[in-house]
Every structure is written in C-alpha cells, then in structure tokens.
PDB file of C-alpha atoms in Angstrom:
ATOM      1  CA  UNK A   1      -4.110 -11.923  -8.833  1.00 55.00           C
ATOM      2  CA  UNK A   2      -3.147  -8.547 -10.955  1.00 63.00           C
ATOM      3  CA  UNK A   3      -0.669  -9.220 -13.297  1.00 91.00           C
ATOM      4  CA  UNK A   4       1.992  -7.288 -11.973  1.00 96.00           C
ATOM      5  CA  UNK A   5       5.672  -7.676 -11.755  1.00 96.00           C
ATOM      6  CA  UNK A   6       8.770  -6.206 -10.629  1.00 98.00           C
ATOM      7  CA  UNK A   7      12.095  -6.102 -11.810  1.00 97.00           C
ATOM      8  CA  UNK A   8      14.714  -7.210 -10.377  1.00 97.00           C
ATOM      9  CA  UNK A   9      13.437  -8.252  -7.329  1.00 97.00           C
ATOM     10  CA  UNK A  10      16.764  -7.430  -4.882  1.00 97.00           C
ATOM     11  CA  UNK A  11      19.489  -4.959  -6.111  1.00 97.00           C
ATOM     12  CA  UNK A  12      22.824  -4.300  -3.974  1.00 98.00           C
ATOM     13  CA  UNK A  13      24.408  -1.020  -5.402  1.00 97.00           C
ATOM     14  CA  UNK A  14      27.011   1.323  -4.406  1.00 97.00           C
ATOM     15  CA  UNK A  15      26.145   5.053  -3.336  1.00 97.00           C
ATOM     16  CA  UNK A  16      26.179   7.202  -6.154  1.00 97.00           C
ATOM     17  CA  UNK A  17      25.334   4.862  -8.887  1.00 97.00           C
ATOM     18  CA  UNK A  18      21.736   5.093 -10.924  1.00 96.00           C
ATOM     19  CA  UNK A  19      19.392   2.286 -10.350  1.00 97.00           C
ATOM     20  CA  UNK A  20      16.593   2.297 -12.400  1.00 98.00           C
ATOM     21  CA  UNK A  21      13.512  -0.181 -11.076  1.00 98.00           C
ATOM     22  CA  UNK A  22      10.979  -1.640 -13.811  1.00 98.00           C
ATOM     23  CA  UNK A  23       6.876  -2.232 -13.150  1.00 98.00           C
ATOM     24  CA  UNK A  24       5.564  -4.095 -15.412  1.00 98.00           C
ATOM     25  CA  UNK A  25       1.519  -4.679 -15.729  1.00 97.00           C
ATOM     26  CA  UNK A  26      -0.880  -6.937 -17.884  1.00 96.00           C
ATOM     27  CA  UNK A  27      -4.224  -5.318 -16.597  1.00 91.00           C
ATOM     28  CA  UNK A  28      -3.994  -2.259 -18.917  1.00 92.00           C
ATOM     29  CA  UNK A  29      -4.530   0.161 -15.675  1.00 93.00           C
ATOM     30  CA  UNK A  30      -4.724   3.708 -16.344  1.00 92.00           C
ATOM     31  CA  UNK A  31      -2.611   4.192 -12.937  1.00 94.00           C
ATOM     32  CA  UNK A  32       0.457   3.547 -11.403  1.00 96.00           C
ATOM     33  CA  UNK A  33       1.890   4.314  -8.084  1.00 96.00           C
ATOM     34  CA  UNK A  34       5.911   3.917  -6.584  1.00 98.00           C
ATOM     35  CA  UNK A  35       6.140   3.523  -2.880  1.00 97.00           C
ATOM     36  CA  UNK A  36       8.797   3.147  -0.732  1.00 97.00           C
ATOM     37  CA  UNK A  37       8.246   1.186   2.672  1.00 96.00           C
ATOM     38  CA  UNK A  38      10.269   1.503   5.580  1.00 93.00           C
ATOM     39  CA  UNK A  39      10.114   0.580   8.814  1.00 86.00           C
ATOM     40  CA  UNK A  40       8.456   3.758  10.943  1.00 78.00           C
ATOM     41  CA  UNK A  41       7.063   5.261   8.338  1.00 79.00           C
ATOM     42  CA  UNK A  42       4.846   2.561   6.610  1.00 83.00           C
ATOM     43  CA  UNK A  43       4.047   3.476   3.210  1.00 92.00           C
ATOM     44  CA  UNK A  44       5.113   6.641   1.050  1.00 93.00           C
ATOM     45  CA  UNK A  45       4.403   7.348  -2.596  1.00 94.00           C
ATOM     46  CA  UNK A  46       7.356   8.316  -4.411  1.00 97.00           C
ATOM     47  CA  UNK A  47       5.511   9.159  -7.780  1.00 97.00           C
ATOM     48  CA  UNK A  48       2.420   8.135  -9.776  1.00 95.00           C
ATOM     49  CA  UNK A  49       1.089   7.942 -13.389  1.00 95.00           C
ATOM     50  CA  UNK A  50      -2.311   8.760 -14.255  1.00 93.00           C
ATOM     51  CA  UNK A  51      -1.683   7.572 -18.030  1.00 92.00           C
ATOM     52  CA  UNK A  52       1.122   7.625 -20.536  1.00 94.00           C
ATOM     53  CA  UNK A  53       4.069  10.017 -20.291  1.00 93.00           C
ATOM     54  CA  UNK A  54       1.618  11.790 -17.408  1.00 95.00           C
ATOM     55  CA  UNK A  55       3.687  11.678 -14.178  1.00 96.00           C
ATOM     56  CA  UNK A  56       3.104  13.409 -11.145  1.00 94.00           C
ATOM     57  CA  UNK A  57       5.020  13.617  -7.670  1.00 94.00           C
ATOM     58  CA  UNK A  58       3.678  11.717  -4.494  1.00 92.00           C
ATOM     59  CA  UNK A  59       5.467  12.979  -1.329  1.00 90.00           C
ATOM     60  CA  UNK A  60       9.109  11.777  -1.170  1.00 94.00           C
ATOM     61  CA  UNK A  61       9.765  12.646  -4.413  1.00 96.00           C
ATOM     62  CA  UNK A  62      13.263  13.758  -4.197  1.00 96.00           C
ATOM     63  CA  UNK A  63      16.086  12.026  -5.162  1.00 96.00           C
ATOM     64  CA  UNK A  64      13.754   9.909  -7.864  1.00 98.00           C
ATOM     65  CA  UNK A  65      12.394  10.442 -11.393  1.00 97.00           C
ATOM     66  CA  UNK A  66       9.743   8.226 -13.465  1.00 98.00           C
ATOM     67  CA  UNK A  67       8.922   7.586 -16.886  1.00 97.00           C
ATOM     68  CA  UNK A  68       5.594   6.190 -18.742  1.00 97.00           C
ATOM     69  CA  UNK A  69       6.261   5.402 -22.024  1.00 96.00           C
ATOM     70  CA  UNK A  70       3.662   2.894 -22.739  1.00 96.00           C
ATOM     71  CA  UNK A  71       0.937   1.640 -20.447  1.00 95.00           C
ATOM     72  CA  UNK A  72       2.246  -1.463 -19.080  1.00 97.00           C
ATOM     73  CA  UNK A  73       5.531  -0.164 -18.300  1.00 97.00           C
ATOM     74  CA  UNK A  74       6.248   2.476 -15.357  1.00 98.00           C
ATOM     75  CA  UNK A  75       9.985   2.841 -14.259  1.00 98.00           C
ATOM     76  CA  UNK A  76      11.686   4.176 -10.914  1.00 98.00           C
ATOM     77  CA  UNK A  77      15.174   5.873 -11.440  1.00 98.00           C
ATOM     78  CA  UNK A  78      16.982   6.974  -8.726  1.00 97.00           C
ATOM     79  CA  UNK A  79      19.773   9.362 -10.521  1.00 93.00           C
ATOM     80  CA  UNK A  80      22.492   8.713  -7.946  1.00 96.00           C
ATOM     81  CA  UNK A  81      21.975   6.364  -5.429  1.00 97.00           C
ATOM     82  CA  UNK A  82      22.096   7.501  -1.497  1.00 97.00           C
ATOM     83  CA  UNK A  83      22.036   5.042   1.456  1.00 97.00           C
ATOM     84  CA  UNK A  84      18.899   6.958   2.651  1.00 96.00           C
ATOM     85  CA  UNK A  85      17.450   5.346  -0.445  1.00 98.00           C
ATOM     86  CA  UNK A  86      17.827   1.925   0.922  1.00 97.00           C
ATOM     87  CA  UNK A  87      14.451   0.522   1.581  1.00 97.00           C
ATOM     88  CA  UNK A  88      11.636  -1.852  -0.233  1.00 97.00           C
ATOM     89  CA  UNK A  89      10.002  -0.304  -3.378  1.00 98.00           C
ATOM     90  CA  UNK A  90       5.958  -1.798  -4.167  1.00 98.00           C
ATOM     91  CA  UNK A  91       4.708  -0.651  -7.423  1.00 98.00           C
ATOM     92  CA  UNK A  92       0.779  -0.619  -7.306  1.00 96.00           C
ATOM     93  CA  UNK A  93      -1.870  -0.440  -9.687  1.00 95.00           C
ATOM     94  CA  UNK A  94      -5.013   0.876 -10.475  1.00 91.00           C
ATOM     95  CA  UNK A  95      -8.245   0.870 -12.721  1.00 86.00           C
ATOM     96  CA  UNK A  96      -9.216   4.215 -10.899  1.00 78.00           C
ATOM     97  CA  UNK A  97      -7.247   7.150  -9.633  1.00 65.00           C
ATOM     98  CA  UNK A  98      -8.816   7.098  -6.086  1.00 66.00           C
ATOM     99  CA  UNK A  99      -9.953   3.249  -6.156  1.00 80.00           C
ATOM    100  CA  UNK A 100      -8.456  -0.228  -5.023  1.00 88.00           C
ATOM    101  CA  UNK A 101      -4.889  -1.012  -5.583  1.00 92.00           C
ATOM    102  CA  UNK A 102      -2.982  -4.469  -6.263  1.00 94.00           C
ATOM    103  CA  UNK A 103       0.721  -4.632  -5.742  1.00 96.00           C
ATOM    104  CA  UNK A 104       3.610  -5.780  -7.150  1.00 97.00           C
ATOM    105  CA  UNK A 105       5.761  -8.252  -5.107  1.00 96.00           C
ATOM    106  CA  UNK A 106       8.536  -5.311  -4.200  1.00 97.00           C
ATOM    107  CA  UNK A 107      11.951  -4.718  -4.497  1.00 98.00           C
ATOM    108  CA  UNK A 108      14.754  -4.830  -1.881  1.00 97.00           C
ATOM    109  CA  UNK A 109      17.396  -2.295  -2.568  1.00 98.00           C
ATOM    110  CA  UNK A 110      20.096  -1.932  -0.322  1.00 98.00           C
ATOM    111  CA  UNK A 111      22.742   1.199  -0.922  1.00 97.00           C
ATOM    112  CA  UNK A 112      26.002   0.601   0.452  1.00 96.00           C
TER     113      UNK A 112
ATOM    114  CA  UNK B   1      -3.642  16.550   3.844  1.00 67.00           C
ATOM    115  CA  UNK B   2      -6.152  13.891   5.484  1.00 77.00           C
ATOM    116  CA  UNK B   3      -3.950  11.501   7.995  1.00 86.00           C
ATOM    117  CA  UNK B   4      -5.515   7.716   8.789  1.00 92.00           C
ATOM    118  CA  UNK B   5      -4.048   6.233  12.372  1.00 94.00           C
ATOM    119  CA  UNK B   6      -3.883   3.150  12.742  1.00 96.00           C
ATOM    120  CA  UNK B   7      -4.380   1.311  16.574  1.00 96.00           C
ATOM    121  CA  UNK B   8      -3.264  -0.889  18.159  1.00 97.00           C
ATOM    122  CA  UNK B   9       0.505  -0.538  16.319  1.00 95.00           C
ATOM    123  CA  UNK B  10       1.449  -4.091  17.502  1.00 96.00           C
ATOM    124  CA  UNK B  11      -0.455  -6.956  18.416  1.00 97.00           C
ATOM    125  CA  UNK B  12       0.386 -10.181  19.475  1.00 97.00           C
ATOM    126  CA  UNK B  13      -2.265 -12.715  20.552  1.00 96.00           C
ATOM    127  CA  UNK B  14      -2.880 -16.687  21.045  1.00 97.00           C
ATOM    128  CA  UNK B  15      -4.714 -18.715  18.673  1.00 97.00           C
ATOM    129  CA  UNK B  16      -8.416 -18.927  19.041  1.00 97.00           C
ATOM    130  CA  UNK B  17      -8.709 -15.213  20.694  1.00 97.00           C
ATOM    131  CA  UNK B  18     -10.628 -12.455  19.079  1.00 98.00           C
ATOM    132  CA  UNK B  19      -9.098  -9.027  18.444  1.00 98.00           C
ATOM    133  CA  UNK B  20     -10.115  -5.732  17.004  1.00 98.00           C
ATOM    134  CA  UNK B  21      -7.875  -2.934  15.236  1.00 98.00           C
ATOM    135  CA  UNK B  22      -8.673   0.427  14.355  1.00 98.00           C
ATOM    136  CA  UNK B  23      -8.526   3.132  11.693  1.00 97.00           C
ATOM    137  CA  UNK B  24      -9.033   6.879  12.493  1.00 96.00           C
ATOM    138  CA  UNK B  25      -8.996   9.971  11.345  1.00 94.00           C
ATOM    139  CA  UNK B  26     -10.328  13.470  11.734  1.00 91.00           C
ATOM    140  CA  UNK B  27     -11.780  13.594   8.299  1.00 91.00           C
ATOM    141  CA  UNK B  28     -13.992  12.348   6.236  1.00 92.00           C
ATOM    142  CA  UNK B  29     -13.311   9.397   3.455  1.00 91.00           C
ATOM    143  CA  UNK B  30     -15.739   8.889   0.628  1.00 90.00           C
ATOM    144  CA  UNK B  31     -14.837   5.171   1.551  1.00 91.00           C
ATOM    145  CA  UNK B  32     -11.916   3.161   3.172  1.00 94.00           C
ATOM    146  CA  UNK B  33     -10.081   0.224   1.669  1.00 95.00           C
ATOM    147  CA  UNK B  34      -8.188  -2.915   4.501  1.00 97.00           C
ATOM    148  CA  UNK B  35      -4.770  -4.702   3.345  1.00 97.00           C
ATOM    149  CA  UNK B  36      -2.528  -7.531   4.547  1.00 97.00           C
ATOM    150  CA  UNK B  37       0.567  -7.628   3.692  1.00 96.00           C
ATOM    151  CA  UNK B  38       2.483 -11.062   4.999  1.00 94.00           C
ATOM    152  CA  UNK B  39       6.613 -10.561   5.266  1.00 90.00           C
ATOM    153  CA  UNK B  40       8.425 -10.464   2.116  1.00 90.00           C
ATOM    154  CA  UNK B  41       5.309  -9.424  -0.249  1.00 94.00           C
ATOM    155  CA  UNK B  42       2.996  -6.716  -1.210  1.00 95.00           C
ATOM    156  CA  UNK B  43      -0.045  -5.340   0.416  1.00 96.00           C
ATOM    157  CA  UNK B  44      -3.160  -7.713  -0.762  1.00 96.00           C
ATOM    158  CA  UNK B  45      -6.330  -5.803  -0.815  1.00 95.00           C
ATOM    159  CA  UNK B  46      -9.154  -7.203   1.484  1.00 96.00           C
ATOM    160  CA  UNK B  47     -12.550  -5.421   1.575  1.00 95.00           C
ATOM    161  CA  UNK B  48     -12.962  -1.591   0.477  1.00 94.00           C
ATOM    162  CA  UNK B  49     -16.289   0.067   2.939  1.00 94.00           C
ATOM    163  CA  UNK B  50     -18.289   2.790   0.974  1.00 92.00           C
ATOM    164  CA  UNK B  51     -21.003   3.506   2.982  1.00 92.00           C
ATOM    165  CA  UNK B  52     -21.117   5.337   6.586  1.00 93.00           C
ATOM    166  CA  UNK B  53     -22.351   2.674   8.832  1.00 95.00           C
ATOM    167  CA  UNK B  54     -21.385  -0.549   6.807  1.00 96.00           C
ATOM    168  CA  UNK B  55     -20.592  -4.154   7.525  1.00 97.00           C
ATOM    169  CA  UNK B  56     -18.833  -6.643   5.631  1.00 97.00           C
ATOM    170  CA  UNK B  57     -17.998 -10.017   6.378  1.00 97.00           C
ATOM    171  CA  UNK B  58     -15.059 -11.719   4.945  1.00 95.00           C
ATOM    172  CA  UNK B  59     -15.120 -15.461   6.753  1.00 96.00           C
ATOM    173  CA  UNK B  60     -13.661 -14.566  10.159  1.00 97.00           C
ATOM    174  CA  UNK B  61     -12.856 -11.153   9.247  1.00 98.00           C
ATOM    175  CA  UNK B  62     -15.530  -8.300  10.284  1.00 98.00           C
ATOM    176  CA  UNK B  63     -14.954  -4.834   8.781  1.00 98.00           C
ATOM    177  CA  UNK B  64     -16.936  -1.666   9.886  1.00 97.00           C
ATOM    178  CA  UNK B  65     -17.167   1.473   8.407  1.00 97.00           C
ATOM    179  CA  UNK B  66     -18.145   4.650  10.996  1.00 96.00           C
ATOM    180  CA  UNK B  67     -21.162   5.974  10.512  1.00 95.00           C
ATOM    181  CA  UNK B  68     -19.863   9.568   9.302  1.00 94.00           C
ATOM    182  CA  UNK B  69     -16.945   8.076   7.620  1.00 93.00           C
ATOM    183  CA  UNK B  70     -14.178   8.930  10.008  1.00 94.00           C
ATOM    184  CA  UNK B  71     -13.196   5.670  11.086  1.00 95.00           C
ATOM    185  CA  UNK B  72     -13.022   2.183  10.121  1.00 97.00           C
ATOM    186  CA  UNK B  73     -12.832  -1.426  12.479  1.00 98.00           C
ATOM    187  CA  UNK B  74     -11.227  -5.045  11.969  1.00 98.00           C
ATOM    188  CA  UNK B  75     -12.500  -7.529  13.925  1.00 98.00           C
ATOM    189  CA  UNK B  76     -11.214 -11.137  13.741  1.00 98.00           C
ATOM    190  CA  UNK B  77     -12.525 -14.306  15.563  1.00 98.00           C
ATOM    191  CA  UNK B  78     -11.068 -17.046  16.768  1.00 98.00           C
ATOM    192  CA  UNK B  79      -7.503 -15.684  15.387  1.00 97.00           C
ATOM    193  CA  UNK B  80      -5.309 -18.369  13.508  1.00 97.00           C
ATOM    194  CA  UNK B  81      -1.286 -17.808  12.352  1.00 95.00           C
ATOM    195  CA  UNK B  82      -2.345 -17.372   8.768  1.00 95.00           C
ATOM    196  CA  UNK B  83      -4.119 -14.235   9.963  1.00 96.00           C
ATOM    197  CA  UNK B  84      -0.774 -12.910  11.038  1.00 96.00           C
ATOM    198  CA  UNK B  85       0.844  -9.694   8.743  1.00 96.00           C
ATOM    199  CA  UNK B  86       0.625  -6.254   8.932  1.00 96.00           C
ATOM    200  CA  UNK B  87      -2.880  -4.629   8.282  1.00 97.00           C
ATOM    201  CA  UNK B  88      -2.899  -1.286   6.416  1.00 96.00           C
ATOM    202  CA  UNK B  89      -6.042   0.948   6.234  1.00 96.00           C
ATOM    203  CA  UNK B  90      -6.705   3.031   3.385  1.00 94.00           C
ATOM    204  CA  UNK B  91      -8.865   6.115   1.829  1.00 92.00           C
ATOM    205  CA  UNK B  92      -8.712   8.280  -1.168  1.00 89.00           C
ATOM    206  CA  UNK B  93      -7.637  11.869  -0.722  1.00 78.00           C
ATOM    207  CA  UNK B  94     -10.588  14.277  -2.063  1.00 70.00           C
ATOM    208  CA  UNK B  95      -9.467  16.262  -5.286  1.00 65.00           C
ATOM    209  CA  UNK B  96      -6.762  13.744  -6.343  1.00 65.00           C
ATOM    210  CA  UNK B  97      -5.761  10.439  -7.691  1.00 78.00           C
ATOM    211  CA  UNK B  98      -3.813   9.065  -4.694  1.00 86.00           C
ATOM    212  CA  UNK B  99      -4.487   6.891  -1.592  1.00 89.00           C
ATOM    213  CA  UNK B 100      -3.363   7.885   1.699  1.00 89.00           C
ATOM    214  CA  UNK B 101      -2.273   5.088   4.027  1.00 92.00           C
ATOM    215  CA  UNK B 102      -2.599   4.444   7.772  1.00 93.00           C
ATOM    216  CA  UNK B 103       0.250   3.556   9.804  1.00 88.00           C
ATOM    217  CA  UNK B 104      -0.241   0.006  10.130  1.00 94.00           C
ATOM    218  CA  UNK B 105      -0.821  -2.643  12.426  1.00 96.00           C
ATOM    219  CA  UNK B 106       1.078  -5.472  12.931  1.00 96.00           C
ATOM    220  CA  UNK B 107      -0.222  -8.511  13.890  1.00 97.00           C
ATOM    221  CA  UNK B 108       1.280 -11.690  15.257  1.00 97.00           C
ATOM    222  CA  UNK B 109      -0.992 -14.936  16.311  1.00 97.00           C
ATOM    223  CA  UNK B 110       0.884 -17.102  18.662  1.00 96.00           C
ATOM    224  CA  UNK B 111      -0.198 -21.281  17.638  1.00 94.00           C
TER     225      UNK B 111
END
C-alpha cells in the first residue's frame, strides 16, 4: 500500500470556522490531488499539486485553498466553513500527472 | 472536458452470478484506469488498460478496453460479497495532469 495518511480522520466543526485537513505521503510523489466525494456526484477534485508550492485548481475549487510546502505534505483549508462543505475529503497521489493514483483513507467532515 | 459514464449505477446480485459494468464516453482516453472503493475507505486501484482492444485478467475480474478507446468493461464471475463496493472508472484528460472520474457503480453481492 502507498504510504499515505490523513489527518484527522473525522472533524465536527461549526459553520464559519477554518478547518484545515493534512495529507501526508512517504512515496516522494511529484503529485497530489484533494477530492471531495458526495453522494450524486461521485468524485470532484478540489485542487492539485504538481510539485512544491505549485498548486493549481481542480473544479470545485471555491470555498478552499492549498498549500505545498514540502513534498510529503499537501494541506486542504477551507477559510470559513459552510454546511455545503460537509462531505468526505480523499487525498490521492501520484508518480505521474496523468497516471495511477493511491488514496488516502479520507476524512469525514461534517459542518453544523 | 471529456465525461466517463458509468452503467449499470446500482447493482445488486446473488453469489455465484456473473455480471458486467460499463464505462463510456464519447472520447477518446490514451488509457483507462478501474477502482474499488469498499465503505468507509479510499478508492484502491485495480488494473489501468492502455491499449485499444485489451484484456486483462485479475483472478475473477475481466477488464476490457474498446478497441478505439472510448469505452472500457468489468466482468466478474461467479460474484462473491468481498467483490461488493463501488467501482469507479478512470482516464487522464489530454493536455493536463488530472484524472477524470466516471460516475460509479455500486455493487452489492447478496451471500
């Protein structure tokens, strides 16, 4: 299995708050993804990193920022927390841009 | 923006049956990549089909890829509950570093 991990795994918060959700990898993998999953909709990237401090958008980007700041490390921060935002978060991995991904375990958020 | 959909969108079958799903699309994918993702964890990767025409075996699991590269099939035999989850087709989008995703199918095998 890819060593990936997320952090933490379930987070309760109140609307309007700032969350900020960790990835954290041991493969040294160029890329990393943030996807939201929810039901209807499957998966969505949120953002992605094709190296460090090289961030791009996916296509729910709003309402979320990322930062790279070494290679193993890719964090999710949603500035102020909307219930819309509740859903399950996968961070995925990648050697190459358009090649196989491993995923993390997920997080559960829940915005109340 | 190329779309993947994904058919049947639920399945439920008894143990021991065979079943196919399906991944389509209207364009072409340099190659296509199958996941299972059981409840509570992240997709797994399974096989990843390159080339138009393809066939890969993977114990019960048969995966084709189309012949131009539109589409892509799962075929199990003789289902079994560990083979239940939800099944996710995937391709790279041309001209960028992202995957896009199908829809899903979700599969339940009834012991």
């Amino acid at each position: 299995d890819a060593g990936i991990t997320q952090s933490p795994r379930h987070k309760v918060t109140e609307t309007g708050t700032p969350v900020t959700l960790r990835c954290h990898q041991t493969e040294n993998h160029r890329y990393m993804y943030w996807y939201r999953q929810d039901p209807g909709h499957g998966l969505r990237l949120i953002h992605y990193s094709y190296g460090v401090k090289d961030t791009d958008k996916g296509e729910v980007s709003d309402g979320y920022s990322v930062s790279r700041s070494k290679t193993e490390d890719f964090l999710l921060t949603l500035e102020s927390a909307t219930s819309s935002q509740t859903s399950v978060y996968f961070c995925a991995i990648s050697r190459l841009g358009m090649g196989e991904q491993y995923f993390g375990p997920g997080t559960r958020l829940t915005v109340t | 923006t190329q779309l993947l959909e994904q058919s049947p969108q639920f399945l439920s079958i008894q143990e021991g049956e065979n079943l196919t799903v399906y991944c389509n699309s209207s364009s072409v994918f340099s190659s296509l990549q199958w996941y299972r993702q059981e409840p509570g964890e992240g997709p797994v990767l399974l096989v990843t089909v390159v080339t138009g025409g393809e066939v890969k075996k993977l114990k019960r699991l048969t995966f084709q890829f189309g012949d131009a590269r539109k589409d892509s099939s799962l075929h199990i035999t003789a289902a079994q509950p560990g083979d239940t989850g939800l099944y996710l087709c995937a391709g790279p989008n041309f001209g960028n570093e992202k995957l896009t995703f199908g829809t899903g199918t979700r599969l339940t095998i009834i012991p």
